[in-house]
Short mmCIF file of C-alpha atoms in Angstrom, two decimals:
data_model
loop_
_atom_site.label_atom_id
_atom_site.label_comp_id
_atom_site.label_asym_id
_atom_site.label_seq_id
_atom_site.Cartn_x
_atom_site.Cartn_y
_atom_site.Cartn_z
CA UNK A 181 186.75 107.33 95.52
CA UNK A 182 183.86 105.12 94.44
CA UNK A 183 180.88 106.70 92.81
CA UNK A 184 178.46 107.98 95.47
CA UNK A 185 174.61 108.00 94.95
CA UNK A 186 173.04 111.42 94.66
CA UNK A 187 169.35 110.62 95.29
CA UNK A 188 166.96 107.99 96.23
CA UNK A 189 163.32 107.27 95.18
CA UNK A 190 160.67 105.40 96.84
CA UNK A 191 157.66 104.39 94.72
CA UNK A 192 154.24 102.65 95.23
CA UNK A 193 154.12 99.35 93.76
CA UNK A 194 152.48 98.73 90.19
CA UNK A 195 148.74 98.65 90.32
CA UNK A 196 148.31 100.95 93.28
CA UNK A 197 145.65 103.12 91.57
CA UNK A 198 143.49 100.20 91.17
CA UNK A 199 143.39 99.70 95.00
CA UNK A 200 141.90 103.25 95.60
CA UNK A 201 138.35 103.56 96.90
CA UNK A 202 135.71 105.01 94.62
CA UNK A 203 134.02 106.93 97.40
CA UNK A 204 134.82 108.92 100.45
CA UNK A 205 135.73 106.81 103.56
CA UNK A 206 134.11 108.51 106.57
CA UNK A 207 134.45 106.33 109.61
CA UNK A 208 137.63 105.19 111.32
CA UNK A 209 136.61 101.53 110.56
CA UNK A 210 135.99 102.25 106.85
CA UNK A 211 139.40 103.88 106.55
CA UNK A 212 141.15 101.11 108.39
CA UNK A 213 139.47 98.30 106.39
CA UNK A 214 140.82 100.09 103.29
CA UNK A 215 144.26 100.27 104.69
CA UNK A 216 144.14 96.61 105.82
CA UNK A 217 143.04 95.76 102.28
CA UNK A 218 146.23 97.61 100.95
CA UNK A 219 148.37 95.61 103.42
CA UNK A 220 146.90 92.31 102.15
CA UNK A 221 147.42 93.40 98.59
CA UNK A 222 151.09 94.07 99.41
CA UNK A 223 151.54 90.66 100.78
CA UNK A 224 149.77 88.88 97.84
CA UNK A 225 151.64 91.06 95.18
CA UNK A 226 155.05 90.47 97.07
CA UNK A 227 155.25 94.16 97.24
CA UNK A 228 156.93 94.06 100.70
CA UNK A 229 156.04 93.62 104.34
CA UNK A 230 152.48 93.14 105.78
CA UNK A 231 151.84 96.76 106.42
CA UNK A 232 150.02 99.67 104.88
CA UNK A 233 149.07 103.37 105.86
CA UNK A 234 147.19 106.14 104.53
CA UNK A 235 146.79 109.92 105.24
CA UNK A 236 143.37 111.64 105.36
CA UNK A 237 142.35 115.07 105.86
CA UNK A 238 140.51 115.02 108.96
CA UNK A 239 137.63 117.39 108.25
CA UNK A 240 136.64 116.13 104.87
CA UNK A 241 137.76 112.61 104.80
CA UNK A 242 139.63 113.11 101.68
CA UNK A 243 142.34 110.63 100.96
CA UNK A 244 145.81 112.42 100.68
CA UNK A 245 148.33 109.41 100.32
CA UNK A 246 148.75 105.76 100.56
CA UNK A 247 151.79 103.87 101.69
CA UNK A 248 152.90 100.21 101.88
CA UNK A 249 156.08 98.69 103.11
CA UNK A 250 158.86 98.81 100.40
CA UNK A 251 161.87 97.96 102.50
CA UNK A 252 163.08 94.81 100.37
CA UNK A 253 161.86 96.08 96.97
CA UNK A 254 163.08 99.63 97.60
CA UNK A 255 166.46 98.45 99.08
CA UNK A 256 165.81 100.95 101.85
CA UNK A 257 165.26 100.18 105.44
CA UNK A 258 163.33 103.33 106.26
CA UNK A 259 160.61 102.52 103.58
CA UNK A 260 158.08 101.32 106.05
CA UNK A 261 154.43 101.81 105.17
CA UNK A 262 154.09 104.88 107.51
CA UNK A 263 157.20 106.53 106.11
CA UNK A 264 155.97 106.19 102.50
CA UNK A 265 152.44 107.46 103.34
CA UNK A 266 153.89 110.38 105.32
CA UNK A 267 156.54 111.40 102.80
CA UNK A 268 153.90 111.19 99.89
CA UNK A 269 151.23 113.20 101.83
CA UNK A 270 153.76 115.98 102.38
CA UNK A 271 154.61 115.97 98.61
CA UNK A 272 150.94 116.17 97.66
CA UNK A 273 150.17 118.84 100.32
CA UNK A 274 153.49 120.61 99.59
CA UNK A 275 154.16 121.08 103.39
CA UNK A 276 157.09 119.39 105.08
CA UNK A 277 155.05 120.04 108.29
CA UNK A 278 151.42 118.85 107.94
CA UNK A 279 150.36 120.83 111.10
CA UNK A 280 151.43 124.26 109.47
CA UNK A 281 147.86 124.94 108.25
CA UNK A 282 145.67 124.99 111.26
CA UNK A 283 142.43 125.00 109.17
CA UNK A 284 143.53 121.78 107.37
CA UNK A 285 144.72 118.81 109.70
CA UNK A 286 145.62 115.36 108.78
CA UNK A 287 145.53 111.84 110.19
CA UNK A 288 147.63 108.82 109.78
CA UNK A 289 145.68 105.46 109.65
CA UNK A 290 148.14 102.62 109.92
CA UNK A 291 147.59 98.82 110.00
CA UNK A 292 150.27 98.18 112.54
CA UNK A 293 151.57 100.24 115.60
CA UNK A 294 154.56 102.28 114.53
CA UNK A 295 158.02 100.86 115.27
CA UNK A 296 160.62 102.98 116.96
CA UNK A 297 161.58 104.59 113.61
CA UNK A 298 157.91 105.50 112.44
CA UNK A 299 157.12 106.66 115.95
CA UNK A 300 159.80 109.25 115.40
CA UNK A 301 158.45 109.96 112.03
CA UNK A 302 154.97 110.62 113.22
CA UNK A 303 156.48 112.90 115.79
CA UNK A 304 157.86 115.19 113.27
CA UNK A 305 155.40 114.84 110.41
CA UNK A 306 152.72 117.23 111.69
CA UNK A 307 149.83 114.60 111.59
CA UNK A 308 147.32 115.50 114.40
CA UNK A 309 145.76 112.08 114.67
CA UNK A 310 147.07 108.55 114.61
CA UNK A 311 144.70 105.57 114.15
CA UNK A 312 146.31 102.08 114.81
CA UNK A 313 145.00 98.42 114.17
CA UNK A 314 147.48 95.76 115.22
CA UNK A 315 149.73 96.27 118.29
CA UNK A 316 153.43 95.89 118.31
CA UNK A 317 152.98 92.76 120.37
CA UNK A 318 150.70 91.30 117.45
CA UNK A 319 153.38 92.16 114.89
CA UNK A 320 156.18 90.42 116.81
CA UNK A 321 154.11 87.39 117.86
CA UNK A 322 152.45 86.80 114.43
CA UNK A 323 154.89 87.99 111.74
CA UNK A 324 158.28 87.79 113.78
CA UNK A 325 159.25 91.35 113.13
CA UNK A 326 161.24 93.40 115.72
CA UNK A 327 159.71 96.58 116.71
CA UNK A 328 162.55 98.23 118.48
CA UNK A 329 162.63 100.06 122.03
CA UNK A 330 159.45 102.01 121.65
CA UNK A 331 158.87 103.98 124.93
CA UNK A 332 156.03 102.50 127.07
CA UNK A 333 154.27 105.82 127.14
CA UNK A 334 154.62 106.42 123.45
CA UNK A 335 151.03 107.32 122.93
CA UNK A 336 150.72 109.57 125.88
CA UNK A 337 153.88 111.43 124.86
CA UNK A 338 152.37 112.09 121.45
CA UNK A 339 149.11 113.36 122.99
CA UNK A 340 150.69 115.66 125.37
CA UNK A 341 153.84 117.19 123.93
CA UNK A 342 153.46 120.87 124.42
CA UNK A 343 154.66 123.13 122.86
CA UNK A 344 154.56 120.92 119.84
CA UNK A 345 150.88 120.38 118.46
CA UNK A 346 149.41 117.26 120.14
CA UNK A 347 148.73 113.94 118.16
CA UNK A 348 145.57 112.10 119.28
CA UNK A 349 146.05 108.34 119.22
CA UNK A 350 143.40 105.73 118.70
CA UNK A 351 144.18 102.04 119.20
CA UNK A 352 142.73 98.65 118.19
CA UNK A 353 140.66 99.72 115.39
CA UNK A 354 140.04 96.65 113.25
CA UNK A 355 142.84 94.93 115.10
CA UNK A 356 141.66 91.48 114.38
CA UNK A 357 141.46 91.92 110.66
CA UNK A 358 145.03 93.39 110.74
CA UNK A 359 146.32 90.47 112.65
CA UNK A 360 144.97 88.15 109.82
CA UNK A 361 147.31 89.85 107.37
CA UNK A 362 150.21 89.43 109.61
CA UNK A 363 149.52 85.69 109.82
CA UNK A 364 149.14 85.43 106.02
CA UNK A 365 152.58 86.97 105.61
CA UNK A 366 154.22 84.59 108.02
CA UNK A 367 152.65 81.63 106.20
CA UNK A 368 153.61 82.93 102.77
CA UNK A 369 157.41 82.58 103.69
CA UNK A 370 158.38 86.10 102.76
CA UNK A 371 161.42 87.69 104.43
CA UNK A 372 161.90 89.15 107.80
CA UNK A 373 164.01 92.40 106.78
CA UNK A 374 165.10 93.41 110.26
CA UNK A 375 168.95 93.71 110.50
CA UNK A 376 170.68 90.35 110.46
CA UNK A 377 167.31 88.52 110.10
CA UNK A 378 167.74 87.57 106.59
CA UNK A 379 170.95 85.94 107.08
CA UNK A 380 171.06 82.32 108.23
CA UNK A 381 174.05 83.14 110.50
CA UNK A 382 172.05 85.66 112.40
CA UNK A 383 169.08 83.37 112.73
CA UNK A 384 165.63 83.68 111.07
CA UNK A 385 162.56 83.12 113.18
CA UNK A 386 159.83 83.08 110.63
CA UNK A 387 159.36 83.08 106.85
CA UNK A 388 162.81 82.07 105.92
CA UNK A 389 163.36 81.12 102.24
CA UNK A 390 167.08 80.59 102.30
CA UNK A 391 167.52 83.42 99.80
CA UNK A 392 167.83 87.13 100.21
CA UNK A 393 164.37 88.73 99.76
CA UNK A 394 165.36 90.82 96.83
CA UNK A 395 166.32 87.83 94.68
CA UNK A 396 163.01 86.14 95.54
CA UNK A 397 161.09 89.37 94.61
CA UNK A 398 162.88 89.76 91.27
CA UNK A 399 162.64 86.13 90.25
CA UNK A 400 158.89 86.38 90.64
CA UNK A 401 158.71 89.22 88.37
CA UNK A 402 156.34 91.18 90.41
CA UNK A 403 158.33 94.23 91.35
CA UNK A 404 158.30 97.56 89.52
CA UNK A 405 161.54 99.29 88.85
CA UNK A 406 161.96 101.94 91.59
CA UNK A 407 163.68 104.53 89.57
CA UNK A 408 166.69 104.88 91.71
CA UNK A 409 169.19 107.34 90.26
CA UNK B 282 139.42 111.84 94.37
CA UNK B 283 142.30 114.04 94.20
CA UNK B 284 145.43 113.05 92.36
CA UNK B 285 147.66 111.22 94.87
CA UNK B 286 151.57 111.14 94.57
CA UNK B 287 153.09 107.85 93.40
CA UNK B 288 156.83 108.40 94.54
CA UNK B 289 159.15 110.83 96.27
CA UNK B 290 162.83 111.47 95.72
CA UNK B 291 165.23 113.02 98.13
CA UNK B 292 168.48 114.47 96.44
CA UNK B 293 171.80 115.93 97.72
CA UNK B 294 172.17 119.75 97.04
CA UNK B 295 173.87 120.99 94.01
CA UNK B 296 177.57 121.18 94.43
CA UNK B 297 177.86 118.10 96.90
CA UNK B 298 180.58 116.48 94.81
CA UNK B 299 183.00 119.33 95.32
CA UNK B 300 182.61 118.78 99.04
CA UNK B 301 184.13 115.26 98.92
CA UNK B 302 187.46 114.61 100.34
CA UNK B 303 190.32 113.69 97.73
CA UNK B 304 192.00 111.01 100.06
CA UNK B 305 190.83 108.34 102.48
CA UNK B 306 189.81 109.55 105.94
CA UNK B 307 191.02 107.14 108.49
CA UNK B 308 190.60 108.36 111.94
CA UNK B 309 187.20 109.18 113.77
CA UNK B 310 188.40 112.73 113.93
CA UNK B 311 189.28 113.15 110.40
CA UNK B 312 185.90 111.60 109.35
CA UNK B 313 183.89 113.82 111.70
CA UNK B 314 185.62 117.07 110.69
CA UNK B 315 184.68 116.23 107.05
CA UNK B 316 181.14 115.62 108.16
CA UNK B 317 180.97 118.89 110.21
CA UNK B 318 182.36 120.77 107.22
CA UNK B 319 179.44 119.35 105.24
CA UNK B 320 177.11 120.60 107.82
CA UNK B 321 178.59 124.14 107.66
CA UNK B 322 178.24 123.95 103.89
CA UNK B 323 174.53 123.04 104.15
CA UNK B 324 174.01 126.07 106.41
CA UNK B 325 175.95 128.44 104.30
CA UNK B 326 174.15 127.17 100.99
CA UNK B 327 170.84 127.39 102.59
CA UNK B 328 170.43 123.62 101.80
CA UNK B 329 168.64 122.83 105.01
CA UNK B 330 169.26 122.27 108.78
CA UNK B 331 172.80 122.35 110.52
CA UNK B 332 173.37 118.56 110.27
CA UNK B 333 175.34 116.25 108.06
CA UNK B 334 176.25 112.62 108.17
CA UNK B 335 178.20 110.00 106.21
CA UNK B 336 178.57 106.36 105.92
CA UNK B 337 182.02 104.63 105.82
CA UNK B 338 183.06 101.10 105.32
CA UNK B 339 184.70 100.18 108.57
CA UNK B 340 187.63 98.09 107.43
CA UNK B 341 188.78 100.23 104.57
CA UNK B 342 187.56 103.75 105.59
CA UNK B 343 186.01 103.89 102.11
CA UNK B 344 183.25 106.64 101.94
CA UNK B 345 180.02 105.19 100.90
CA UNK B 346 177.48 107.98 101.18
CA UNK B 347 176.92 111.49 102.51
CA UNK B 348 173.75 113.21 103.84
CA UNK B 349 172.65 116.61 104.77
CA UNK B 350 169.32 117.82 106.25
CA UNK B 351 166.73 118.38 103.47
CA UNK B 352 163.58 118.63 105.32
CA UNK B 353 162.63 122.17 104.07
CA UNK B 354 164.08 121.88 100.56
CA UNK B 355 162.63 118.43 100.17
CA UNK B 356 159.26 119.18 101.58
CA UNK B 357 159.93 115.97 103.61
CA UNK B 358 160.08 115.64 107.42
CA UNK B 359 161.79 112.40 107.38
CA UNK B 360 164.78 113.91 105.37
CA UNK B 361 167.11 114.26 108.29
CA UNK B 362 170.89 113.97 107.57
CA UNK B 363 171.21 110.55 108.81
CA UNK B 364 168.15 109.30 106.89
CA UNK B 365 169.78 110.74 103.65
CA UNK B 366 173.12 109.14 104.31
CA UNK B 367 171.71 105.76 105.41
CA UNK B 368 169.26 105.59 102.34
CA UNK B 369 171.99 106.47 99.99
CA UNK B 370 174.39 104.06 101.36
CA UNK B 371 171.88 101.29 101.04
CA UNK B 372 171.41 102.31 97.56
CA UNK B 373 175.04 102.38 96.69
CA UNK B 374 175.80 99.07 98.61
CA UNK B 375 172.45 97.45 97.19
CA UNK B 376 171.47 96.38 100.57
CA UNK B 377 168.50 97.28 102.62
CA UNK B 378 170.39 95.71 105.62
CA UNK B 379 173.92 97.10 105.89
CA UNK B 380 174.74 94.19 108.29
CA UNK B 381 173.80 91.55 105.72
CA UNK B 382 177.63 90.82 104.70
CA UNK B 383 179.34 90.15 107.70
CA UNK B 384 182.81 90.63 106.02
CA UNK B 385 181.89 94.24 105.14
CA UNK B 386 180.41 96.30 107.80
CA UNK B 387 179.63 100.01 107.90
CA UNK B 388 179.57 102.92 110.27
CA UNK B 389 177.44 106.05 110.32
CA UNK B 390 179.36 109.34 111.36
CA UNK B 391 176.95 112.04 112.35
CA UNK B 392 177.39 115.67 113.23
CA UNK B 393 174.43 115.55 115.72
CA UNK B 394 173.03 112.85 118.12
CA UNK B 395 170.09 111.02 116.25
CA UNK B 396 166.61 112.47 117.09
CA UNK B 397 163.86 109.89 118.06
CA UNK B 398 163.36 109.26 114.44
CA UNK B 399 166.96 108.74 113.38
CA UNK B 400 167.57 106.66 116.35
CA UNK B 401 164.98 104.34 114.85
CA UNK B 402 166.42 104.62 111.40
CA UNK B 403 169.95 103.70 112.82
CA UNK B 404 168.23 100.67 114.57
CA UNK B 405 167.03 99.33 111.23
CA UNK B 406 169.72 100.32 108.91
CA UNK B 407 172.28 97.61 109.75
CA UNK B 408 175.16 99.91 110.48
CA UNK B 409 177.46 98.42 113.19
CA UNK B 410 178.99 101.64 114.55
CA UNK B 411 177.66 105.11 115.27
CA UNK B 412 180.05 108.11 115.73
CA UNK B 413 178.34 111.26 117.17
CA UNK B 414 179.61 114.84 117.64
CA UNK B 415 177.04 117.21 119.12
CA UNK B 416 174.61 115.85 121.92
CA UNK B 417 170.86 116.50 121.75
CA UNK B 418 171.11 118.84 124.62
CA UNK B 419 173.60 120.93 122.52
CA UNK B 420 171.12 120.84 119.48
CA UNK B 421 168.20 121.89 121.57
CA UNK B 422 170.19 124.61 123.56
CA UNK B 423 172.20 126.12 120.48
CA UNK B 424 169.70 125.67 117.50
CA UNK B 425 166.39 125.41 119.20
CA UNK B 426 165.49 122.10 117.57
CA UNK B 427 163.29 119.54 119.38
CA UNK B 428 164.61 116.02 119.54
CA UNK B 429 161.85 114.00 120.68
CA UNK B 430 161.50 111.42 123.50
CA UNK B 431 164.80 109.69 123.04
CA UNK B 432 165.12 106.72 125.69
CA UNK B 433 167.66 107.73 128.35
CA UNK B 434 169.43 104.29 127.60
CA UNK B 435 169.42 104.78 123.86
CA UNK B 436 173.24 104.19 123.32
CA UNK B 437 173.29 101.13 125.60
CA UNK B 438 170.25 99.52 123.77
CA UNK B 439 172.01 99.89 120.51
CA UNK B 440 175.16 98.20 121.73
CA UNK B 441 173.22 95.30 123.47
CA UNK B 442 170.26 94.30 121.41
CA UNK B 443 170.71 90.61 120.89
CA UNK B 444 169.57 88.78 118.72
CA UNK B 445 169.96 91.81 116.35
CA UNK B 446 173.62 92.67 115.46
CA UNK B 447 175.00 95.25 118.19
CA UNK B 448 175.89 98.76 117.25
CA UNK B 449 178.86 100.36 118.90
CA UNK B 450 178.32 104.06 119.77
CA UNK B 451 181.14 106.71 120.22
CA UNK B 452 180.08 110.17 121.62
CA UNK B 453 181.39 113.58 121.67
CA UNK B 454 183.98 113.26 118.77
CA UNK B 455 184.61 116.98 117.68
CA UNK B 456 181.63 118.05 119.65
CA UNK B 457 182.83 121.61 120.10
CA UNK B 458 183.30 121.98 116.32
CA UNK B 459 179.94 120.60 115.74
CA UNK B 460 178.53 123.04 118.25
CA UNK B 461 179.95 125.93 116.32
CA UNK B 462 177.84 125.02 113.32
CA UNK B 463 174.69 124.84 115.38
CA UNK B 464 175.36 128.29 116.60
CA UNK B 465 175.94 129.52 113.06
CA UNK B 466 172.46 128.19 112.02
CA UNK B 467 170.65 129.95 114.78
CA UNK B 468 172.36 133.26 114.05
CA UNK B 469 171.66 132.97 110.24
CA UNK B 470 167.90 133.06 110.95
CA UNK B 471 167.01 129.89 109.08
CA UNK B 472 163.87 128.07 109.94
CA UNK B 473 163.06 125.54 112.79
CA UNK B 474 161.16 122.88 110.86
CA UNK B 475 159.73 120.88 113.87
CA UNK B 476 155.98 120.64 113.77
CA UNK B 477 154.26 123.94 114.40
CA UNK B 478 157.50 125.79 114.80
CA UNK B 479 157.37 127.62 111.62
CA UNK B 480 154.01 129.09 112.42
CA UNK B 481 153.74 132.20 114.47
CA UNK B 482 150.72 130.92 116.22
CA UNK B 483 152.63 127.86 117.61
CA UNK B 484 155.59 129.99 118.70
CA UNK B 485 159.03 129.97 117.22
CA UNK B 486 162.00 130.04 119.55
CA UNK B 487 164.94 130.64 117.35
CA UNK B 488 165.61 131.74 113.92
CA UNK B 489 162.26 133.14 112.83
CA UNK B 490 161.94 134.91 109.60
CA UNK B 491 158.41 135.43 109.69
CA UNK B 492 158.06 133.35 106.50
CA UNK B 493 157.97 129.70 105.74
CA UNK B 494 161.21 128.16 105.16
CA UNK B 495 160.36 127.18 101.61
CA UNK B 496 159.55 130.70 100.31
CA UNK B 497 162.72 131.96 101.78
CA UNK B 498 164.82 129.15 100.23
CA UNK B 499 163.28 129.65 96.81
CA UNK B 500 163.53 133.42 96.98
CA UNK B 501 167.25 133.08 97.36
CA UNK B 502 167.49 130.80 94.21
CA UNK B 503 170.00 128.50 96.08
CA UNK B 504 167.94 125.24 96.01
CA UNK B 505 168.18 122.57 93.37
CA UNK B 506 165.03 120.99 91.97
CA UNK B 507 164.50 117.82 93.81
CA UNK B 508 163.03 115.84 91.15
CA UNK B 509 159.75 114.96 92.84
CA UNK B 510 157.44 112.94 90.45
#
């Protein structure tokens, strides 16, 4: 019997505190531009894919958590930006169901439309509002990532899913600015971490370096230890 | 600005090592009966929902990881059994893409059909085979959990998703035994952790205790510290 792993940890990259705003962000556009800046920072610091997200308390605008893509650096395919932001929000709020206190509701602001996995994560998280910048078609076209078999009525299904609490969806907020970050990622030559995409024998549409993402990340010395146990 | 959380950790419950088999499990049925025993253990130890999963190396049958549902105890809606097993397998194998070494492929054996979130996680994980016991209809009917808007052709879409590596799906392996564990959970009165389900004002179909799951778990003193930072 080989040694099995008992736990896994996903961490924000070094320097995340320096990215936080010093004032409340009150409009959807202000929140989204902050999130898009996080995504750009993640690309430039080689922290992971060109995606970021944040959870805010709806009534006050208080920032509850941030998330950036950590798939390659965290060796964890589920560590999409939305997953990180949602899990950290639940930890901060000490609620596995963010809808469990009706007087305090939360929204997820994300630089890219949730993929099939993150659509499901939003479904169970308890957030009551979802604000999206780039569409999945942008993500596929500009950065070459697969998005999976998202139901065509995914937004409608979130907003009308009785008896579960509905999730309001707002699309295309600062879409153009989010698309610029997707293009920057493609140009930077960083990896496509979808299954089989990092291997020459499965094909590699965009951003191939001829190396695994991990060795590139560590050779640049820009990645924090993730504290896996 | 409130203090934000930097990282989250998901751990297996105390006592997990004592649940491991002392010999190789070679058939689908042997592997699934082991996984179903894990799910039953999780219910009886109040570790979380009535679900378990494990990742095996396909060629050798070597056990790579186990996972049980940790949503309530981990305060994390994404900590479904499949998520835990996949993330721990990627950590053990040191691969965010379990399909990245073609000579070494992996399979996920799960006591319940993946919900919408875990379907997406399987999609990105790189496993090449998925073995399922109970169907989503069983899970909804016997334990009252919601499963989300899973595409009706989900299994076919996994097995024919070129250019991504295909995932073979095998259903109904030891389905009856898995259903018994779902019934045990419903009878035990443990919580339904879907959004809004733990609150009386959203309704609660099965297993209501009139308390949040967390307080029940901790009042029984059966839950390990999860090491959140």
